[in-house]
XYZ file of C-alpha atoms in Angstrom:
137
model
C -117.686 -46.038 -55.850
C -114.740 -48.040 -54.216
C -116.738 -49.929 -52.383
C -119.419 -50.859 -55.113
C -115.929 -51.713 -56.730
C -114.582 -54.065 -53.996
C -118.224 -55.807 -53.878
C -118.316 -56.375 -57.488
C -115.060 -57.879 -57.164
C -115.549 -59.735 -54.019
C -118.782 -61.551 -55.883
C -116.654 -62.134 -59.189
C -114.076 -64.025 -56.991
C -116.920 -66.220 -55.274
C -118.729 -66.947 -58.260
C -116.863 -67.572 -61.159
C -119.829 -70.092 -62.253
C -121.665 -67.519 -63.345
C -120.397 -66.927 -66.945
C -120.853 -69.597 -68.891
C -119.045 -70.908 -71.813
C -120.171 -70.088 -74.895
C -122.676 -73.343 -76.055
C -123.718 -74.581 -72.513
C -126.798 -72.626 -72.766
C -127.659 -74.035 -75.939
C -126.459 -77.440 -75.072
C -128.599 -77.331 -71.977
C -132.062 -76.460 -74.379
C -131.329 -78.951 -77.135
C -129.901 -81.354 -74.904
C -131.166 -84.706 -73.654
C -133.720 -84.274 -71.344
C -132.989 -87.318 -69.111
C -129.580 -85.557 -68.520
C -131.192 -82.769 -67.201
C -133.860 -84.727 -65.114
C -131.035 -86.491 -63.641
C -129.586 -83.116 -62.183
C -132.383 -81.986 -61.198
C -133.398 -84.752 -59.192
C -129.809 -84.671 -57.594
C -130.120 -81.124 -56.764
C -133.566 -81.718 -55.093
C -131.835 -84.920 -53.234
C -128.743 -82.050 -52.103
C -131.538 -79.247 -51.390
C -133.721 -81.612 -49.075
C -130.903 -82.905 -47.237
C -129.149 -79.641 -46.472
C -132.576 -78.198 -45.559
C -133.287 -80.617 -43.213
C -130.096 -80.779 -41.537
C -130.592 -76.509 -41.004
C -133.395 -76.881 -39.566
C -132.241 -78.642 -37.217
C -129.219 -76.375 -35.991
C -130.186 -74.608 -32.690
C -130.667 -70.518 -34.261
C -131.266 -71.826 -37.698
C -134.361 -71.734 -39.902
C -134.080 -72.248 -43.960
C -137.609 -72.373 -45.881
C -137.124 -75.008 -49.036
C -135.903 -72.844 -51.744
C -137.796 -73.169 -55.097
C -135.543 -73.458 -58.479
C -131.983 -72.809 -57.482
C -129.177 -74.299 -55.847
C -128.784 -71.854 -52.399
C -130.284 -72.417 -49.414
C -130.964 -68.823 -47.505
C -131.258 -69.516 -43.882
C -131.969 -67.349 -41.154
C -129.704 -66.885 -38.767
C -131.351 -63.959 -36.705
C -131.858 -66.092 -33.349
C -128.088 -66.095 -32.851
C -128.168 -62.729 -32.609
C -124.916 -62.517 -34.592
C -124.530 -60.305 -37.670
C -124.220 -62.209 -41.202
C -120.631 -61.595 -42.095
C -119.685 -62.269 -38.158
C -121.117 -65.120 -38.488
C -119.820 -66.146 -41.941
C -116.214 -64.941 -40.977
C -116.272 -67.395 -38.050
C -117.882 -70.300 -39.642
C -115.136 -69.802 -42.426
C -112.397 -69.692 -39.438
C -113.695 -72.001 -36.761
C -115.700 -74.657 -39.122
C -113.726 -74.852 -42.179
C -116.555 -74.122 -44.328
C -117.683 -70.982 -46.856
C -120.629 -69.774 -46.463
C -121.738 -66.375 -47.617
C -123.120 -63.401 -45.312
C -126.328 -62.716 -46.531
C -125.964 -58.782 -45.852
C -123.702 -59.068 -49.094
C -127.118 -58.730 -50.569
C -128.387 -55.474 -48.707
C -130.301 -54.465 -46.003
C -132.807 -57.144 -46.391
C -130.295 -60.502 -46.360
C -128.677 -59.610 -43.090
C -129.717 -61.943 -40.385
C -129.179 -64.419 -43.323
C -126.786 -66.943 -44.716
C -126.370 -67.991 -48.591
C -125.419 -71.572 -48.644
C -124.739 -73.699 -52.169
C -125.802 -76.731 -52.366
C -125.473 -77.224 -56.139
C -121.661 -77.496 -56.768
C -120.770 -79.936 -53.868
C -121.052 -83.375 -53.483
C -123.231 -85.455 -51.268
C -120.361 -86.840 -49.575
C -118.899 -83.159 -48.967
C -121.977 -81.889 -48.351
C -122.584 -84.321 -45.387
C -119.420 -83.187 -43.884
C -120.193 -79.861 -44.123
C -123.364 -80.154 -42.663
C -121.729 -82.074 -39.765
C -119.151 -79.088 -39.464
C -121.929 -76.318 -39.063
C -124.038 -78.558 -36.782
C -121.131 -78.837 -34.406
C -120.267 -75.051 -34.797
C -124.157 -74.259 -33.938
C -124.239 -76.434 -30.961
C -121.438 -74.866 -29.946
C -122.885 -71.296 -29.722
């Protein structure tokens, strides 16, 4: 139970986003809809670019995710384990990235990447960070 504890906590800490205040759900149905059109499109822009750039990290492969705002690459030709690789990406790259074996058996050999809360500007810099630390492998 203590460490379904810690991993509850661990995923609290990473993603306070998730609870939202009380109204935004509302406010996002009733809303303007060219608001939301105009996120969208900017989180397609942000999911195309980081895609792209992924895929074109030596060891990397990301399909085009469909309707969120994380990219889920695999990172099995590295031969490193997710929260290796995570904990030195984090240390060596300056950037957070999550191991995908936070999310069982079936993510390891995977990375989850947001896309959603950055912007383009950081995003590129990022993605400039993680190319270098791939190359370097």
């Amino acid at each position: 139970m203590a460490d379904a504890g810690a991993a509850q906590d661990r995923h609290e800490r990473r993603h306070p986003h998730q609870h939202l205040y009380p109204g935004c759900a509302r406010a996002a149905i009733e809303g303007p809809e060219a608001v939301l059109e105009g996120l969208v499109a900017e989180d397609r822009s942000k999911r195309d670019f980081v895609v792209r750039s992924l895929n074109q990290m030596p060891g990397v492969r990301c399909t085009l995710p469909q309707g969120t705002i994380y990219a889920f690459p695999d990172i099995s030709e590295t031969g490193i384990p997710s929260q290796e690789l995570a904990d030195r990406i984090l240390r060596e790259a300056h950037v957070v990235v999550e191991a995908g074996s936070f999310y069982g058996e079936a993510g390891e050999g995977h990375l989850r990447i947001c896309f959603g809360s950055e912007s383009s500007e950081r995003l590129e810099e990022g993605m400039k960070r993680l190319t270098a630390f791939f190359n370097g492998l």
